[in-house]
PDB file of C-alpha atoms in Angstrom:
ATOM      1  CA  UNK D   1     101.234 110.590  62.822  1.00  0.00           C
ATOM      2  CA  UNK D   2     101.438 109.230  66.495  1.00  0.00           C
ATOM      3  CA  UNK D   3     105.124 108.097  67.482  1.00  0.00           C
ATOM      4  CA  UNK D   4     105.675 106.875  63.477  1.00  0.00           C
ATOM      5  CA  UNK D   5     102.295 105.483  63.607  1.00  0.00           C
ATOM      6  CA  UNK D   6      99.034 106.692  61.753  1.00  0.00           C
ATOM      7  CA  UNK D   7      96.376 108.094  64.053  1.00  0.00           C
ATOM      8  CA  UNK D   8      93.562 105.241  64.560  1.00  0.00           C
ATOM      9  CA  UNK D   9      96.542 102.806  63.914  1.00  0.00           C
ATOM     10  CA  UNK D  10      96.922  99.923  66.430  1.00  0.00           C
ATOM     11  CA  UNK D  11      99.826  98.646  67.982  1.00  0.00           C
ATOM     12  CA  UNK D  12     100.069  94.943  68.033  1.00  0.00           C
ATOM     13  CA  UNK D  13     103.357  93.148  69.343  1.00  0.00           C
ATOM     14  CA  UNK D  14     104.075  89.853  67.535  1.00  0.00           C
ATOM     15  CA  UNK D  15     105.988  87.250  68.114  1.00  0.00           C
ATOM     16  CA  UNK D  16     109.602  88.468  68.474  1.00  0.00           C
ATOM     17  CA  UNK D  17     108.643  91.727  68.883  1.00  0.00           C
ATOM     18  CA  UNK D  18     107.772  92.416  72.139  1.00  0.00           C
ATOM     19  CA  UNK D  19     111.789  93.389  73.255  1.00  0.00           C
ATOM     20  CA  UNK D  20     111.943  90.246  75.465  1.00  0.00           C
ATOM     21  CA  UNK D  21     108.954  90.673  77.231  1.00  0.00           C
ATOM     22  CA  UNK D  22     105.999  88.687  77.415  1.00  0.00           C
ATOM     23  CA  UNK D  23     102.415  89.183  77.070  1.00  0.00           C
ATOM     24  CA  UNK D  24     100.708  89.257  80.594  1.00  0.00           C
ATOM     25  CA  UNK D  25      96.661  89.251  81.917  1.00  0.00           C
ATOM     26  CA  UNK D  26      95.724  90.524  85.829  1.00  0.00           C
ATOM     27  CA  UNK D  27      92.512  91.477  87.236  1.00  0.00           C
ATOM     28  CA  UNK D  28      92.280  93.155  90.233  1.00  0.00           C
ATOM     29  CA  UNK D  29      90.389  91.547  93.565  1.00  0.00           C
ATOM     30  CA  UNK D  30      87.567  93.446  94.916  1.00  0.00           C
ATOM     31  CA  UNK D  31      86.063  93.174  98.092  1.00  0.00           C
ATOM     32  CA  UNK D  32      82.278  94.025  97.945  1.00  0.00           C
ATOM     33  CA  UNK D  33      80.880  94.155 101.401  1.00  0.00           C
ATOM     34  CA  UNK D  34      77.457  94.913 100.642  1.00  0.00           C
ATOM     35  CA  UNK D  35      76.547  93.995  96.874  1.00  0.00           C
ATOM     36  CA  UNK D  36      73.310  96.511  96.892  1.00  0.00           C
ATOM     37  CA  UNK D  37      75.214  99.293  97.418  1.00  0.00           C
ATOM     38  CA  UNK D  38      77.871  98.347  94.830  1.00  0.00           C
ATOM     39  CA  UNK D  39      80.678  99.928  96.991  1.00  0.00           C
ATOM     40  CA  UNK D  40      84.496  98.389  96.776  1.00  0.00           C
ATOM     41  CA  UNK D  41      87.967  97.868  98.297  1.00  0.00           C
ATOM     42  CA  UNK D  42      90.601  96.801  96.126  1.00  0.00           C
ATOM     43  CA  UNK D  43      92.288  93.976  97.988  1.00  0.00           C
ATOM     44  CA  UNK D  44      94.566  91.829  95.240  1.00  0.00           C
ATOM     45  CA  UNK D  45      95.953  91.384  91.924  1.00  0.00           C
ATOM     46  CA  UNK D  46      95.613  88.108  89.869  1.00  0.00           C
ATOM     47  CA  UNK D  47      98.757  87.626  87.316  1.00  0.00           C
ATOM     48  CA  UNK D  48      98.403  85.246  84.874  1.00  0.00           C
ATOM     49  CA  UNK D  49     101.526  85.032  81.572  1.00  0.00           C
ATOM     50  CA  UNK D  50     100.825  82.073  79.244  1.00  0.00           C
ATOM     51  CA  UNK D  51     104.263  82.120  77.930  1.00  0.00           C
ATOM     52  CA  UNK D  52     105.950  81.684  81.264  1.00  0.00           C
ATOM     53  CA  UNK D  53     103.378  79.181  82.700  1.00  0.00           C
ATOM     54  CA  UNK D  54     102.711  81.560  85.800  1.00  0.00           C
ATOM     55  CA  UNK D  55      99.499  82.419  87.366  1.00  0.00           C
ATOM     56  CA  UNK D  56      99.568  83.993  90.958  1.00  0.00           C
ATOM     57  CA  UNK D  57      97.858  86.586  93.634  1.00  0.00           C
ATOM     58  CA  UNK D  58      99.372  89.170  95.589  1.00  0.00           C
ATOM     59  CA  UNK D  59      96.307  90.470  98.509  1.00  0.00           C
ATOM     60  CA  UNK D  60      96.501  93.121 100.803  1.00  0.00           C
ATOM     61  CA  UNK D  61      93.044  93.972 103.000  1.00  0.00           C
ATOM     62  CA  UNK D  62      92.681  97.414 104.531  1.00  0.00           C
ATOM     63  CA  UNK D  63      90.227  96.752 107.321  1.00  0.00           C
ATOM     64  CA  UNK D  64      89.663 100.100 107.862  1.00  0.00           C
ATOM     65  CA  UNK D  65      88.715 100.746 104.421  1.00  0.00           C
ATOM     66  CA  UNK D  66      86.715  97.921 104.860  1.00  0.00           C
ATOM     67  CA  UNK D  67      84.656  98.321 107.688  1.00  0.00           C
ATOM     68  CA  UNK D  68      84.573 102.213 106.805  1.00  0.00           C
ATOM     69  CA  UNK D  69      81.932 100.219 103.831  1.00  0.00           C
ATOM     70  CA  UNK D  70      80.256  97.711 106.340  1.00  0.00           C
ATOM     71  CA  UNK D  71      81.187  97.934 109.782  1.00  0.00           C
ATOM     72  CA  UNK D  72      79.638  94.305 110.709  1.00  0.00           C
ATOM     73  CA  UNK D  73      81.491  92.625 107.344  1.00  0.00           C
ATOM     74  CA  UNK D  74      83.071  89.316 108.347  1.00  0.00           C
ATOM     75  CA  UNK D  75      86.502  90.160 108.128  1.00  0.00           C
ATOM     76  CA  UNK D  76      87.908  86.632 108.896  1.00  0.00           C
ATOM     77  CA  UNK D  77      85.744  85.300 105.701  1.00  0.00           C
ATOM     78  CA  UNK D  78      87.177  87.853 103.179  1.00  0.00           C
ATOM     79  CA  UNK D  79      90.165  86.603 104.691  1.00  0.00           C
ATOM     80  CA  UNK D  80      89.727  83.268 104.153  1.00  0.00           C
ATOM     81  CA  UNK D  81      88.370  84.052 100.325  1.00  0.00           C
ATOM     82  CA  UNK D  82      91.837  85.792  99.594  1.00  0.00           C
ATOM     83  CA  UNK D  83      93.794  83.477 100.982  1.00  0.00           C
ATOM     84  CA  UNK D  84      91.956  80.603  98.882  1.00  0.00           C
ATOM     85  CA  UNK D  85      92.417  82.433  95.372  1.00  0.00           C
ATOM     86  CA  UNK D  86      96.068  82.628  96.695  1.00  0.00           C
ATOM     87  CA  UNK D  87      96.191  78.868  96.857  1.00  0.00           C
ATOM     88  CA  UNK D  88      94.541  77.956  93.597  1.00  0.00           C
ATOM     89  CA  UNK D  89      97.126  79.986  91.843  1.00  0.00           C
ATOM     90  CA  UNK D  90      99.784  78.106  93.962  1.00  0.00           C
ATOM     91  CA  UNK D  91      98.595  74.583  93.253  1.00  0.00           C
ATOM     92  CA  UNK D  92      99.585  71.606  94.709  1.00  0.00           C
ATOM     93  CA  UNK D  93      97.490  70.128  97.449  1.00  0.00           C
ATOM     94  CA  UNK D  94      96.027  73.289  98.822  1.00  0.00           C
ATOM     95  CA  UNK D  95      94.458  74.641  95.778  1.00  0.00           C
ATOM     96  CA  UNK D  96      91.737  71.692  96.051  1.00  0.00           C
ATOM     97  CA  UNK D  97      90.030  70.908  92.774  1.00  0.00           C
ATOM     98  CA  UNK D  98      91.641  73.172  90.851  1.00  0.00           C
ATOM     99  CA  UNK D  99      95.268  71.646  91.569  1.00  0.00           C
ATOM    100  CA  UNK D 100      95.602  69.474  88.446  1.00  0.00           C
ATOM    101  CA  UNK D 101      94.868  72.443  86.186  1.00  0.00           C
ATOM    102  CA  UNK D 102      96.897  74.259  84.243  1.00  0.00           C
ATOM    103  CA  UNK D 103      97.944  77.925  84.819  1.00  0.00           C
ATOM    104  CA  UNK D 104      95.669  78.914  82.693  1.00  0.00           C
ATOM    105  CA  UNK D 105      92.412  77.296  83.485  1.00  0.00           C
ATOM    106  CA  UNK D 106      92.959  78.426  86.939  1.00  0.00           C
ATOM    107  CA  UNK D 107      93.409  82.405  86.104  1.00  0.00           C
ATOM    108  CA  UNK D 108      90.353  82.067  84.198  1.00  0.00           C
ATOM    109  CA  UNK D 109      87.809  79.993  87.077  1.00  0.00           C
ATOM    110  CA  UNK D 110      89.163  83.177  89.110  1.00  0.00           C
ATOM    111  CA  UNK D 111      88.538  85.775  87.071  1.00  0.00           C
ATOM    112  CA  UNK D 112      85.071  84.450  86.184  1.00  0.00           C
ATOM    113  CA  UNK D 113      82.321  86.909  87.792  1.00  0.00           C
ATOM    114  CA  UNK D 114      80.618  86.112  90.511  1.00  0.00           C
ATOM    115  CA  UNK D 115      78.517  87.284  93.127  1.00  0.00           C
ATOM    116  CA  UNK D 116      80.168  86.686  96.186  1.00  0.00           C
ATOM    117  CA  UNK D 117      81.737  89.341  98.305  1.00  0.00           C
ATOM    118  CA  UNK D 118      85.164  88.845  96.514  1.00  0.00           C
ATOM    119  CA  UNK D 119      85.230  89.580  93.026  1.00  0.00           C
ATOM    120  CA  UNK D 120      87.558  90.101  90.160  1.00  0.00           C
ATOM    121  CA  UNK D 121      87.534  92.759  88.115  1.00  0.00           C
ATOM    122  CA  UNK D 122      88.205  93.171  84.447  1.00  0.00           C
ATOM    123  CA  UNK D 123      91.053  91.628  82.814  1.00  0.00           C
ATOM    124  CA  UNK D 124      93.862  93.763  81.463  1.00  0.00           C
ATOM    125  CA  UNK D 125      96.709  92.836  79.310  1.00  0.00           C
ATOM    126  CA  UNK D 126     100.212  94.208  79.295  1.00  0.00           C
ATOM    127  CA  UNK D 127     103.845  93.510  78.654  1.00  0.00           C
ATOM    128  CA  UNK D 128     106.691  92.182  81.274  1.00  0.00           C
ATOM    129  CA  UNK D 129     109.927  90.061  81.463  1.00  0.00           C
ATOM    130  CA  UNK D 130     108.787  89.044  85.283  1.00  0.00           C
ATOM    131  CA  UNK D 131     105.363  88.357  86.167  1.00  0.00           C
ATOM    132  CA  UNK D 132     105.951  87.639  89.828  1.00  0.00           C
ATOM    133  CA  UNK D 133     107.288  90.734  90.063  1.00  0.00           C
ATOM    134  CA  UNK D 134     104.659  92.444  88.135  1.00  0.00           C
ATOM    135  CA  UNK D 135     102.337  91.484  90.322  1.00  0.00           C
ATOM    136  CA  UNK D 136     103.854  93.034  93.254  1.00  0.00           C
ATOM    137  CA  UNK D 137     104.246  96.286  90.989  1.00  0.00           C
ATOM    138  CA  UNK D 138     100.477  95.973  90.764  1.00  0.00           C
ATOM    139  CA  UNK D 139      99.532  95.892  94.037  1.00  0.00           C
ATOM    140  CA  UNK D 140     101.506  98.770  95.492  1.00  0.00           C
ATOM    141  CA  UNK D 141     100.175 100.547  92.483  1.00  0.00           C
ATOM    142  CA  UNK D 142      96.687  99.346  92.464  1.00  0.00           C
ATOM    143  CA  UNK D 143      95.698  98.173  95.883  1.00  0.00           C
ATOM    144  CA  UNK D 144      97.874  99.558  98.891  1.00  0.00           C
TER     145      UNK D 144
END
């Protein structure tokens, strides 16, 4: 027996279980300078919690890191590409297409593999009263 539990057992939080905390899904941002070499830098966290209607990115790039990969990559573009998954999380206006989706739908358009030289990584799950705040705890953990 594991912590009251029988080995091979699985946790699962219900409902009501979960000690006030909610049920939350990130992915981390990865900046892949050159895809044929399959090198990354870790340069964001996507948040997404259902139950509190929040989706949103915390990036950090490390140019050094970076350009230690692929000194000619096109720093301004990656840039750019963060600061635009940073906006369709945000909605409103600035989050273009995507602004008149839900929380939800947005999370998953950006965690939806592509090839492009930002890409998200798997999605993980985990418990937390503030997702905002998670997501900062992920990126100092995870990225900086």
């Amino acid at each position: 027996m594991l912590g009251g539990r029988q080995a091979g057992e699985r946790h699962i939080i219900r409902a009501g279980q979960g000690g006030g905390r909610d049920v939350f899904e990130y992915a981390l941002l990865r900046v892949v300078p050159r895809v044929e070499r399959g090198e990354c830098v870790n340069a964001g966290v996507l948040v997404y919690c259902r139950a509190q209607g929040y989706v949103g990115a915390r990036t950090h790039l490390d140019t050094a890191r970076l350009r230690a990969l692929d000194p000619a990559v096109d720093v301004p573009g990656v840039r750019a590409a963060l600061d635009a998954v940073e906006h369709v999380c945000a909605g409103g206006p600035a989050a273009g297409q995507a602004a008149g989706d839900d929380a939800g739908r947005r999370f998953r358009w950006l965690v939806a593999p592509r090839s492009t030289i930002v890409q998200p990584g798997p999605v993980h799950t985990g418990l937390t009263t503030d997702p905002a705040a998670e997501a900062e705890r992920l990126l100092d953990l995870l990225v900086r």
